[in-house]
Amino acid sequence: MRKLFIICLLASLAFSTSLLPAHADASSKQCDIRYAKDLIGQRLTLAIKEQARAEANANKVVVNRHTPEFEPDRLRIFTDWDNVISDMYCG
């Protein structure tokens, strides 16, 4: 009985590891603003917007938009009335 339990346990372990991918999916990008935070306080231009997108590893950028849906590959930039970046986050 004990041998049967061990065999079943090893078989289930072997099967479960075969379901895991061998490598991470390169197409799924995850936004991370740690490298783009230094742009807060600068005036938002097209070049700064693209720089923030690239540094945050985001697929797209939205400016001054609050939406309820969460997208892990989207960078949100918020500006004041003078178009100076006041905050940014992913989602």
PDB file of C-alpha atoms in Angstrom:
ATOM      1  CA  MET A   1       0.000   0.000   0.000  1.00  0.00           C
ATOM      2  CA  ARG A   2       2.833   2.351   0.848  1.00  0.00           C
ATOM      3  CA  LYS A   3       4.597   1.642  -2.459  1.00  0.00           C
ATOM      4  CA  LEU A   4       1.383   2.371  -4.356  1.00  0.00           C
ATOM      5  CA  PHE A   5       1.038   5.709  -2.572  1.00  0.00           C
ATOM      6  CA  ILE A   6       4.632   6.686  -3.388  1.00  0.00           C
ATOM      7  CA  ILE A   7       4.222   5.650  -7.041  1.00  0.00           C
ATOM      8  CA  CYS A   8       1.015   7.699  -7.357  1.00  0.00           C
ATOM      9  CA  LEU A   9       2.673  10.671  -5.687  1.00  0.00           C
ATOM     10  CA  LEU A  10       5.667  10.546  -8.033  1.00  0.00           C
ATOM     11  CA  ALA A  11       3.428  10.096 -11.071  1.00  0.00           C
ATOM     12  CA  SER A  12       1.306  13.113 -10.132  1.00  0.00           C
ATOM     13  CA  LEU A  13       4.438  15.181  -9.540  1.00  0.00           C
ATOM     14  CA  ALA A  14       5.853  14.225 -12.943  1.00  0.00           C
ATOM     15  CA  PHE A  15       2.545  15.029 -14.626  1.00  0.00           C
ATOM     16  CA  SER A  16       2.153  18.412 -12.915  1.00  0.00           C
ATOM     17  CA  THR A  17       5.655  19.555 -13.892  1.00  0.00           C
ATOM     18  CA  SER A  18       4.943  18.708 -17.521  1.00  0.00           C
ATOM     19  CA  LEU A  19       2.102  21.247 -17.473  1.00  0.00           C
ATOM     20  CA  LEU A  20       4.409  24.121 -16.516  1.00  0.00           C
ATOM     21  CA  PRO A  21       5.981  26.182 -19.325  1.00  0.00           C
ATOM     22  CA  ALA A  22       9.700  25.750 -19.855  1.00  0.00           C
ATOM     23  CA  HIS A  23      10.250  29.518 -20.063  1.00  0.00           C
ATOM     24  CA  ALA A  24       8.404  32.743 -19.411  1.00  0.00           C
ATOM     25  CA  ASP A  25       6.100  34.109 -22.070  1.00  0.00           C
ATOM     26  CA  ALA A  26       8.007  36.894 -23.817  1.00  0.00           C
ATOM     27  CA  SER A  27       4.869  38.476 -25.254  1.00  0.00           C
ATOM     28  CA  SER A  28       3.403  39.382 -21.863  1.00  0.00           C
ATOM     29  CA  LYS A  29       4.917  42.639 -20.686  1.00  0.00           C
ATOM     30  CA  GLN A  30       4.516  43.889 -17.175  1.00  0.00           C
ATOM     31  CA  CYS A  31       4.601  47.619 -16.534  1.00  0.00           C
ATOM     32  CA  ASP A  32       7.066  48.718 -13.823  1.00  0.00           C
ATOM     33  CA  ILE A  33       7.453  52.436 -13.098  1.00  0.00           C
ATOM     34  CA  ARG A  34      10.541  52.241 -10.893  1.00  0.00           C
ATOM     35  CA  TYR A  35      12.771  53.397 -13.747  1.00  0.00           C
ATOM     36  CA  ALA A  36      10.362  56.090 -14.980  1.00  0.00           C
ATOM     37  CA  LYS A  37       9.673  57.822 -11.633  1.00  0.00           C
ATOM     38  CA  ASP A  38      12.494  60.322 -12.255  1.00  0.00           C
ATOM     39  CA  LEU A  39      10.308  61.905 -14.971  1.00  0.00           C
ATOM     40  CA  ILE A  40       7.805  63.187 -12.390  1.00  0.00           C
ATOM     41  CA  GLY A  41       8.109  66.969 -12.282  1.00  0.00           C
ATOM     42  CA  GLN A  42       9.020  67.328 -15.965  1.00  0.00           C
ATOM     43  CA  ARG A  43       6.789  68.870 -18.604  1.00  0.00           C
ATOM     44  CA  LEU A  44       4.997  66.180 -20.615  1.00  0.00           C
ATOM     45  CA  THR A  45       5.964  66.130 -24.295  1.00  0.00           C
ATOM     46  CA  LEU A  46       5.688  63.368 -26.878  1.00  0.00           C
ATOM     47  CA  ALA A  47       9.360  62.532 -26.323  1.00  0.00           C
ATOM     48  CA  ILE A  48       8.947  62.363 -22.525  1.00  0.00           C
ATOM     49  CA  LYS A  49       5.797  60.265 -22.937  1.00  0.00           C
ATOM     50  CA  GLU A  50       7.664  57.768 -25.134  1.00  0.00           C
ATOM     51  CA  GLN A  51      10.638  57.767 -22.759  1.00  0.00           C
ATOM     52  CA  ALA A  52       8.332  57.007 -19.823  1.00  0.00           C
ATOM     53  CA  ARG A  53       6.654  54.198 -21.781  1.00  0.00           C
ATOM     54  CA  ALA A  54      10.004  52.634 -22.674  1.00  0.00           C
ATOM     55  CA  GLU A  55      11.480  52.982 -19.170  1.00  0.00           C
ATOM     56  CA  ALA A  56       8.345  51.533 -17.561  1.00  0.00           C
ATOM     57  CA  ASN A  57       8.279  48.632 -20.040  1.00  0.00           C
ATOM     58  CA  ALA A  58       4.649  49.431 -20.930  1.00  0.00           C
ATOM     59  CA  ASN A  59       2.800  48.650 -24.153  1.00  0.00           C
ATOM     60  CA  LYS A  60       0.652  51.774 -24.051  1.00  0.00           C
ATOM     61  CA  VAL A  61       0.274  55.067 -22.212  1.00  0.00           C
ATOM     62  CA  VAL A  62      -2.806  57.027 -21.200  1.00  0.00           C
ATOM     63  CA  VAL A  63      -2.697  60.567 -19.845  1.00  0.00           C
ATOM     64  CA  ASN A  64      -5.120  61.984 -17.238  1.00  0.00           C
ATOM     65  CA  ARG A  65      -7.627  59.144 -17.592  1.00  0.00           C
ATOM     66  CA  HIS A  66      -9.220  57.296 -14.687  1.00  0.00           C
ATOM     67  CA  THR A  67     -10.750  54.047 -15.876  1.00  0.00           C
ATOM     68  CA  PRO A  68     -11.928  51.136 -13.739  1.00  0.00           C
ATOM     69  CA  GLU A  69     -10.309  48.353 -15.752  1.00  0.00           C
ATOM     70  CA  PHE A  70      -6.814  47.194 -14.864  1.00  0.00           C
ATOM     71  CA  GLU A  71      -4.308  46.529 -17.635  1.00  0.00           C
ATOM     72  CA  PRO A  72      -0.898  45.381 -16.344  1.00  0.00           C
ATOM     73  CA  ASP A  73       0.903  46.598 -19.477  1.00  0.00           C
ATOM     74  CA  ARG A  74      -0.502  50.160 -19.399  1.00  0.00           C
ATOM     75  CA  LEU A  75       1.229  53.247 -17.971  1.00  0.00           C
ATOM     76  CA  ARG A  76      -1.009  55.999 -16.593  1.00  0.00           C
ATOM     77  CA  ILE A  77       0.456  59.498 -16.445  1.00  0.00           C
ATOM     78  CA  PHE A  78      -1.235  62.357 -14.606  1.00  0.00           C
ATOM     79  CA  THR A  79      -0.358  66.009 -15.153  1.00  0.00           C
ATOM     80  CA  ASP A  80      -1.300  69.313 -13.568  1.00  0.00           C
ATOM     81  CA  TRP A  81      -2.804  72.297 -15.435  1.00  0.00           C
ATOM     82  CA  ASP A  82       0.652  73.300 -16.727  1.00  0.00           C
ATOM     83  CA  ASN A  83       1.167  69.836 -18.270  1.00  0.00           C
ATOM     84  CA  VAL A  84       3.825  68.909 -15.698  1.00  0.00           C
ATOM     85  CA  ILE A  85       3.822  65.244 -14.667  1.00  0.00           C
ATOM     86  CA  SER A  86       2.463  64.969 -11.125  1.00  0.00           C
ATOM     87  CA  ASP A  87       2.063  61.190 -10.819  1.00  0.00           C
ATOM     88  CA  MET A  88       2.262  57.965 -12.776  1.00  0.00           C
ATOM     89  CA  TYR A  89       1.434  54.360 -12.129  1.00  0.00           C
ATOM     90  CA  CYS A  90       0.748  51.119 -13.937  1.00  0.00           C
ATOM     91  CA  GLY A  91      -2.677  49.679 -14.491  1.00  0.00           C
TER      92      GLY A  91
END
